[in-house]
Short mmCIF file of C-alpha atoms in Angstrom, two decimals:
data_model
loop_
_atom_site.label_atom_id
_atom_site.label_comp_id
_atom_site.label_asym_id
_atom_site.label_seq_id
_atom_site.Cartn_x
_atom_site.Cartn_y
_atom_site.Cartn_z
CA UNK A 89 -4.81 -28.58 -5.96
CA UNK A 90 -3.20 -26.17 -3.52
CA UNK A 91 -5.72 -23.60 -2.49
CA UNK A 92 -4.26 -20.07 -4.72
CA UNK A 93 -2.29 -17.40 -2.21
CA UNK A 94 -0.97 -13.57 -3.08
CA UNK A 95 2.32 -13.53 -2.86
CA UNK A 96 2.81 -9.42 -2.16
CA UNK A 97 1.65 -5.93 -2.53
CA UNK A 98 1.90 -4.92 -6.55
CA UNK A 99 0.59 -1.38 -7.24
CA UNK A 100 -1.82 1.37 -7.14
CA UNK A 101 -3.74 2.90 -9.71
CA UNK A 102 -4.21 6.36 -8.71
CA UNK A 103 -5.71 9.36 -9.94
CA UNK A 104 -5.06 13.05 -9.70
CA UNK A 105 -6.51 16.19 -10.14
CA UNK A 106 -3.29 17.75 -10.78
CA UNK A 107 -1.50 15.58 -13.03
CA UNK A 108 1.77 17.90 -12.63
CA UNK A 109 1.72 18.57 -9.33
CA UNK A 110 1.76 14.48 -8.82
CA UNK A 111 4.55 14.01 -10.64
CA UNK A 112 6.17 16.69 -9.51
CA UNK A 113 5.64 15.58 -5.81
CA UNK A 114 6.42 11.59 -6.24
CA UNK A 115 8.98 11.80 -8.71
CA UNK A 116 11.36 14.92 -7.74
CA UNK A 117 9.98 15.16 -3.76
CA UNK A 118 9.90 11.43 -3.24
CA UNK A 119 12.23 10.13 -5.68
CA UNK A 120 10.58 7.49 -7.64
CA UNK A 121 11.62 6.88 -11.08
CA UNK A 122 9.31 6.51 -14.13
CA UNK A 123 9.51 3.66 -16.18
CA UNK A 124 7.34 4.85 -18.82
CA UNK A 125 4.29 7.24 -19.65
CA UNK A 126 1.56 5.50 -21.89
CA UNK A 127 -1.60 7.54 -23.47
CA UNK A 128 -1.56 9.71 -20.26
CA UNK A 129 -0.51 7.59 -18.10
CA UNK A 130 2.91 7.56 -16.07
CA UNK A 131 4.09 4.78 -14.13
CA UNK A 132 6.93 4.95 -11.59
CA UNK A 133 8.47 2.30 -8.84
CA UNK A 134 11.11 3.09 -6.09
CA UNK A 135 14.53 2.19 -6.73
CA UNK A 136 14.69 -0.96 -5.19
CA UNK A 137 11.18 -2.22 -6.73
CA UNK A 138 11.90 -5.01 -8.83
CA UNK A 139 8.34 -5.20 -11.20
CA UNK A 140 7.46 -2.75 -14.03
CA UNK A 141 5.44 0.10 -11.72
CA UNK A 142 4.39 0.10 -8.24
CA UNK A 143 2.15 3.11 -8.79
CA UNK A 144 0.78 4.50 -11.81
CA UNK A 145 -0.36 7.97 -12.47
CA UNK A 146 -3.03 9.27 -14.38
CA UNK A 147 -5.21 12.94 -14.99
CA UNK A 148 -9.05 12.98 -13.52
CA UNK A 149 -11.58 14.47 -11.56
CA UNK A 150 -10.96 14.43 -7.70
CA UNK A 151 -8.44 12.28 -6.30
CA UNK A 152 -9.36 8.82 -6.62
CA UNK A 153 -7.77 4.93 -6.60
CA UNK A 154 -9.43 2.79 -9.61
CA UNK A 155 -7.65 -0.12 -8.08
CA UNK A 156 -4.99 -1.62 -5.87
CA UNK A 157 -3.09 -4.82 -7.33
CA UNK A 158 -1.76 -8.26 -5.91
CA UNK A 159 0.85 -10.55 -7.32
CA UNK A 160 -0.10 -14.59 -7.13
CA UNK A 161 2.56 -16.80 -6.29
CA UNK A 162 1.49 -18.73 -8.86
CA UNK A 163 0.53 -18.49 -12.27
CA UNK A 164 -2.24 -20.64 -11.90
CA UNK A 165 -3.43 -18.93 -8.99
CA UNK A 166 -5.32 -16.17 -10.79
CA UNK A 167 -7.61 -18.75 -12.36
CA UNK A 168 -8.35 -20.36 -9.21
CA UNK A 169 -8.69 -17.08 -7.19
CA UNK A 170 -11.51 -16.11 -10.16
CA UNK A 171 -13.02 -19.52 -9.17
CA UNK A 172 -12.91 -19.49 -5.92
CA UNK A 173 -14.43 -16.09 -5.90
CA UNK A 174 -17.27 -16.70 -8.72
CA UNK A 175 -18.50 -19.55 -6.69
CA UNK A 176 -19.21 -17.36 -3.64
CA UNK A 177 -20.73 -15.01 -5.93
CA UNK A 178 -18.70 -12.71 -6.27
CA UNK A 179 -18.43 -10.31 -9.96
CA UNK A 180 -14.64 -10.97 -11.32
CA UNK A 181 -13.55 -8.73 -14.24
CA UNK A 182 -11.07 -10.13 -16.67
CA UNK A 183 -8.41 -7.57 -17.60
CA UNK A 184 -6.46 -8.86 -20.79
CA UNK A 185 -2.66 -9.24 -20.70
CA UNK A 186 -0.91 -5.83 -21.35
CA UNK A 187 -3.65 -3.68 -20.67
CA UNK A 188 -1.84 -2.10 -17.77
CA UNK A 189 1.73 -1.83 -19.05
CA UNK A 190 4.44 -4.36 -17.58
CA UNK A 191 1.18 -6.94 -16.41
CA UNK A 192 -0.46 -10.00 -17.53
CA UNK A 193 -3.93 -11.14 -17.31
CA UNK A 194 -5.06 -10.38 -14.42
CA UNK A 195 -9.11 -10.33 -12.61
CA UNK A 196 -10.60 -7.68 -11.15
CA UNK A 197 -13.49 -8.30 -8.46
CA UNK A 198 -14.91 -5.70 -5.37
CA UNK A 199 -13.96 -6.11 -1.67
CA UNK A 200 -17.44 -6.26 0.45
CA UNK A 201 -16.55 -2.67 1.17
CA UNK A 202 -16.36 -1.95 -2.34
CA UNK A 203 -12.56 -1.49 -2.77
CA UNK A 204 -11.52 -2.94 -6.01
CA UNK A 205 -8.63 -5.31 -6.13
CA UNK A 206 -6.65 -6.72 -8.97
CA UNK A 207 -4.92 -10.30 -8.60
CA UNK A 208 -2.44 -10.91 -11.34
CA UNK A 209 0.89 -13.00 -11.18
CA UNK A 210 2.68 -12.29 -15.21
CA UNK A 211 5.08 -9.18 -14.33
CA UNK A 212 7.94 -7.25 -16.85
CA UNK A 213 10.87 -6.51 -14.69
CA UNK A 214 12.22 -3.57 -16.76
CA UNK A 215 16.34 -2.79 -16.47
CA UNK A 216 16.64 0.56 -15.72
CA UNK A 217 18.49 3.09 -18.40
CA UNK A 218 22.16 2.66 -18.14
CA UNK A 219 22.44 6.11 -16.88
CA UNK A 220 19.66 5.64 -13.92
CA UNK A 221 21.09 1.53 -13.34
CA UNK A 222 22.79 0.50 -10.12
CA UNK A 223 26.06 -1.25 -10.47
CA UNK A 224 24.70 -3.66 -8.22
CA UNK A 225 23.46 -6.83 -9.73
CA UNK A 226 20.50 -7.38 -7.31
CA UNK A 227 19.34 -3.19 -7.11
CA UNK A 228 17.43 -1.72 -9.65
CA UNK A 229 18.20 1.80 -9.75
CA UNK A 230 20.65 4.10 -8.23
CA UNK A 231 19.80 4.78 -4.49
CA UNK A 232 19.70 8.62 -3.50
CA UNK A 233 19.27 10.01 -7.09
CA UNK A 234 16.85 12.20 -6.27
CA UNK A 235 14.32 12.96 -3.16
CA UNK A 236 13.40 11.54 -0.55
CA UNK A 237 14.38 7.87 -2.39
CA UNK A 238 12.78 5.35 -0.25
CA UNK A 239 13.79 1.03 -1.02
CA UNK A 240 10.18 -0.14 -1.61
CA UNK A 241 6.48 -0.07 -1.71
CA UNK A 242 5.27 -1.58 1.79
CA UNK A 243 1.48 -1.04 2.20
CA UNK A 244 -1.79 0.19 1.83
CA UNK A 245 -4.03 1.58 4.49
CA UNK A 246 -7.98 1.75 3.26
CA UNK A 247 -10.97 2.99 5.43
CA UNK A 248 -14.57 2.11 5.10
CA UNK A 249 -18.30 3.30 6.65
CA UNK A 250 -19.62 -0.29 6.54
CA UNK A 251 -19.33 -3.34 8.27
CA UNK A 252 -15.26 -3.84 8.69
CA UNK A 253 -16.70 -8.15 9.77
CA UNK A 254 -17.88 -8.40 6.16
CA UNK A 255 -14.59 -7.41 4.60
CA UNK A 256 -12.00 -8.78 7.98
CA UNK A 257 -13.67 -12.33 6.92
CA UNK A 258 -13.51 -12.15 2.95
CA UNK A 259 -9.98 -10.97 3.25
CA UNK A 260 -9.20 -13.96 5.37
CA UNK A 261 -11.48 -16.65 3.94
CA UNK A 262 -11.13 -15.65 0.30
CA UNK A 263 -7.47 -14.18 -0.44
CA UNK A 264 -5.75 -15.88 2.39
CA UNK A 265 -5.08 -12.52 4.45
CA UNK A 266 -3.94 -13.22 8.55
CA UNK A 267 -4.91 -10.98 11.10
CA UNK A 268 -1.54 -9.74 12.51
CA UNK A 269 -2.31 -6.88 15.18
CA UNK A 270 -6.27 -5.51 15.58
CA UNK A 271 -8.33 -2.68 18.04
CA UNK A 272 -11.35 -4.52 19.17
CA UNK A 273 -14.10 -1.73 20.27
CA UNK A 274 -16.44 -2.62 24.10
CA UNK A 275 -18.75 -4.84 22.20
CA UNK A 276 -16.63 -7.13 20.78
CA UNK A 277 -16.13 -5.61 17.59
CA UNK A 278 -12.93 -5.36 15.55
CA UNK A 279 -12.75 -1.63 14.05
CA UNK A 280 -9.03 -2.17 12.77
CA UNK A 281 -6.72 -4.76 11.85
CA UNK A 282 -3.38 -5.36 10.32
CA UNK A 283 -3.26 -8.10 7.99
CA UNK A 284 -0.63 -9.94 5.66
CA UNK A 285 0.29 -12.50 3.36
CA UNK A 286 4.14 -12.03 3.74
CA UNK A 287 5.85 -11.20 6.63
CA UNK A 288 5.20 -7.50 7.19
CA UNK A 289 3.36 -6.79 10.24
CA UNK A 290 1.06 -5.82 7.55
CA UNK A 291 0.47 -5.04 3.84
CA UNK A 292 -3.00 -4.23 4.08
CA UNK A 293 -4.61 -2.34 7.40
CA UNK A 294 -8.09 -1.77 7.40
CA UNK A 295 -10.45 0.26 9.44
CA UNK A 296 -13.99 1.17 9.93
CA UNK A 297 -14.84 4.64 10.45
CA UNK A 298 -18.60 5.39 10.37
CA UNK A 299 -17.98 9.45 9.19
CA UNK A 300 -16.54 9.24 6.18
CA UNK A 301 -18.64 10.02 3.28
CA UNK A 302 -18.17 7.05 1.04
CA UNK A 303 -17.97 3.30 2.04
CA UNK A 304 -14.79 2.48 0.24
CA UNK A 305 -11.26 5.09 0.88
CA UNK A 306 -7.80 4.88 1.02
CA UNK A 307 -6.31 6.38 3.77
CA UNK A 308 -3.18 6.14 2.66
CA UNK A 309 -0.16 4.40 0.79
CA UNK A 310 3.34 3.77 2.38
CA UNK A 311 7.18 3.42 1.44
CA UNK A 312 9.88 1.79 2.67
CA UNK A 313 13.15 3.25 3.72
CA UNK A 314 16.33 1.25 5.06
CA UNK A 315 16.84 3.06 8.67
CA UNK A 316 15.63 6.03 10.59
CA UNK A 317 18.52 8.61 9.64
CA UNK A 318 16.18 8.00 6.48
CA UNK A 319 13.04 9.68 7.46
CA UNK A 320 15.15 11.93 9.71
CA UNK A 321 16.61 13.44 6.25
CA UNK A 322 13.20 12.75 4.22
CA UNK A 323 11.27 15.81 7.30
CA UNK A 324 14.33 18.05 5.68
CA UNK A 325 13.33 17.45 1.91
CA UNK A 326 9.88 17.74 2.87
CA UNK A 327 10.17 21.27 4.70
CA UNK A 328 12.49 22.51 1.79
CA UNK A 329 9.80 21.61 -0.35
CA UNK A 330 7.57 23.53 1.46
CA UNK A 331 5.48 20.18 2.43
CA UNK A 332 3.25 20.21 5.61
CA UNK A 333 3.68 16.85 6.86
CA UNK A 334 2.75 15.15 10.44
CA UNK A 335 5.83 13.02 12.17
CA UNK A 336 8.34 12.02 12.42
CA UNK A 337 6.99 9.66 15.25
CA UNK A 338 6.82 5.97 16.00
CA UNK A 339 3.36 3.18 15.93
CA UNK A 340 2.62 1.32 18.71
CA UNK A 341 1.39 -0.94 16.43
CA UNK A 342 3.86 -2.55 14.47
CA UNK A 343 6.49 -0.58 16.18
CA UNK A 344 7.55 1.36 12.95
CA UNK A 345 9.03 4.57 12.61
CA UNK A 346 6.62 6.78 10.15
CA UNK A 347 6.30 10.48 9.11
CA UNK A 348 3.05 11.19 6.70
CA UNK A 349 2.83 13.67 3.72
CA UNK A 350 0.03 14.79 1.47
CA UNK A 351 0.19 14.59 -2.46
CA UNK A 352 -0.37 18.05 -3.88
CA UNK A 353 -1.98 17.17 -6.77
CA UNK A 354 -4.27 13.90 -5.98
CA UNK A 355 -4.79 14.14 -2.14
CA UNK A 356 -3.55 10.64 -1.70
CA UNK A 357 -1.31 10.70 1.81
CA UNK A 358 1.81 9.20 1.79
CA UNK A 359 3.67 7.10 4.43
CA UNK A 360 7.67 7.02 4.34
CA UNK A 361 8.12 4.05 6.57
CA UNK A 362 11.09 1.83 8.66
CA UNK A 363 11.39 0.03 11.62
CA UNK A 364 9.26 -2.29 13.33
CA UNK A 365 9.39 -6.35 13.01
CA UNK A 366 8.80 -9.04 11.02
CA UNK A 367 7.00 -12.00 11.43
CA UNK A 368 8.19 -16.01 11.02
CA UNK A 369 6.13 -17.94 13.69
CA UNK A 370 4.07 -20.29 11.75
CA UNK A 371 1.51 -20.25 14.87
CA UNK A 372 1.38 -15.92 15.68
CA UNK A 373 -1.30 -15.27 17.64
CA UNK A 374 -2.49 -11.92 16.61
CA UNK A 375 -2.35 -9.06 19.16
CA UNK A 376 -5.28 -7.06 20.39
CA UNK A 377 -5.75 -3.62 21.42
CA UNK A 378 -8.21 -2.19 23.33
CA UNK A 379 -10.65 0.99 22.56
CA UNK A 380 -8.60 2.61 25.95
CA UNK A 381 -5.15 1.45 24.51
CA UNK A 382 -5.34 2.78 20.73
CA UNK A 383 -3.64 5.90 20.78
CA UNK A 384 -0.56 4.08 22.50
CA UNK A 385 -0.91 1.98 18.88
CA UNK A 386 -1.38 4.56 16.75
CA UNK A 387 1.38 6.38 18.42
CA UNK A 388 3.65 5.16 21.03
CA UNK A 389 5.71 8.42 20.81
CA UNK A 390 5.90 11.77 18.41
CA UNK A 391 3.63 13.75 16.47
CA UNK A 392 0.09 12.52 16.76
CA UNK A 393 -1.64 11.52 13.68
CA UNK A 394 -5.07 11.53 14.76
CA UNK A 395 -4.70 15.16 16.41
CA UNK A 396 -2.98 17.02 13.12
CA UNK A 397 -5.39 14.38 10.25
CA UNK A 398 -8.28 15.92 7.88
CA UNK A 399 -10.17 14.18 6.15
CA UNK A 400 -8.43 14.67 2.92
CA UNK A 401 -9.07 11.35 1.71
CA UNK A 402 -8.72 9.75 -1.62
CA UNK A 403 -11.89 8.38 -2.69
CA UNK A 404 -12.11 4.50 -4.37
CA UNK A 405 -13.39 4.88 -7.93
#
């Protein structure tokens, strides 16, 4: 049998502390479009997102993520991803078909860092209401109805205070992640890396940071736009909006263009995203950076993240 692989980035589960104000930020501000609210619970996508929600919205205490999902390429990969885990010990929740709208069975299990992940591969692909559809056969939704109105969801970015080698290997040896781009500190240690199971640069990036006040955070969730006139025009909605945000500027790693916001409501930052490269060489080495060369990643040119960046962080539930 063919070992099981994730075939992309599906959703987060987030919640906020002001319902309102989150769906007042990521539908009207960034333009995502609900597909439907469920006993308190909304669930939107970007116009060009093809399965039933790429984020989903509920009320809570404190900003918090109570879990970031995964589509298989296979249906029978779930099962073998829940075997494959069990026998390394690892605690797999099964989540029955249709308990999270528009998804089928799917597991549930903790990284090492305690980040929960959600493997599924069963989807809904809801049409659009006529009045919201695209006449385009391969679109979703209407582009530019409202906000900023970025394609696609892209990535996650999640933080931890433990040991990043724990997590760096069970992302690799267990869900088939490959190191793409990484900072390796003056002992040898890898503090950050940029990992994929598509072409993206990455889908996942995940760093250790020893001062954060809980082992398992989300730094941040990201968006894809089609060009840079894009995020140009998304820093004008933004400061109409009244919206502190840090950017526009460009990675060294990756080489994408990016400007961050906050969420009002939950906390959770946002990245509106486009540029940089994709990957097809079967044999990529991945590329390190140095402790002395990681500001030139994190920004090759424009606003600074690291010099404007609380720590405003949306904690894992």
């Amino acid at each position: 049998m063919a070992r099981p692989e994730i075939a992309k980035l599906g959703h987060v589960a987030l919640v906020s502390s002001d319902l309102e104000k989150s769906l007042w930020f990521f539908k009207e501000v960034i333009g995502l479009e609900e597909t439907e609210a469920r006993d308190g619970v909304h669930y939107l996508r970007a116009w060009g997102d093809f399965q039933h929600h790429t984020l989903s919205l509920e009320a809570g205490d404190g900003g918090q993520v109570r879990h970031i999902g995964w589509r298989t390429k296979r249906p029978e990969d779930v099962q073998a991803f829940r075997e494959l885990l069990e026998q390394d010990g690892v605690e797999v929740e099964t989540v029955k078909a249709g308990t999270t709208p528009g998804i089928g069975e799917a597991i549930r299990f903790p990284l090492p860092s305690g980040h929960q992940f959600e493997l599924y591969y069963d989807v809904e692909k809801p049409k659009a209401d006529e009045h919201r559809r695209s006449v385009l056969k391969n679109q979703t939704y209407k582009a530019w109805a409202k906000g900023v109105s970025p394609r696609r969801f892209d990535h996650v970015n999640i933080h931890t205070d433990t040991d990043a080698a724990l997590t760096y290997d069970f992302l690799r040896e267990q869900l088939g992640f490959k190191m793409r781009e990484y900072v390796r500190d003056d002992d040898g240690n890898v503090l950050a890396g940029w990992m994929s199971v598509t072409s993206l640069v990455h889908d996942l990036a995940f760093i250790q940071k020893p001062s954060l006040p809980s082992p398992a955070r989300l730094h941040h969730i990201s968006y894809w736009s089609d060009d840079s006139q894009d995020i140009l025009r998304a820093a004008d909605i933004l400061k109409e909006n009244g919206l502190r945000f840090i950017g526009p500027g460009k990675h060294g790693i990756s080489q994408a263009l990016y400007l961050y916001v906050m969420d009002p409501g939950s906390g959770c930052r946002v990245e509106l995203f486009t540029g940089g490269y994709l990957i097809f060489e079967p044999d990529w080495e991945p590329v390190e950076w140095t402790l002395a060369e990681r500001d030139l990643g994190n920004t090759y040119w424009g606003d600074t993240v690291s010099d404007k960046e609380d720590n405003n962080v949306t904690i894992m539930a």
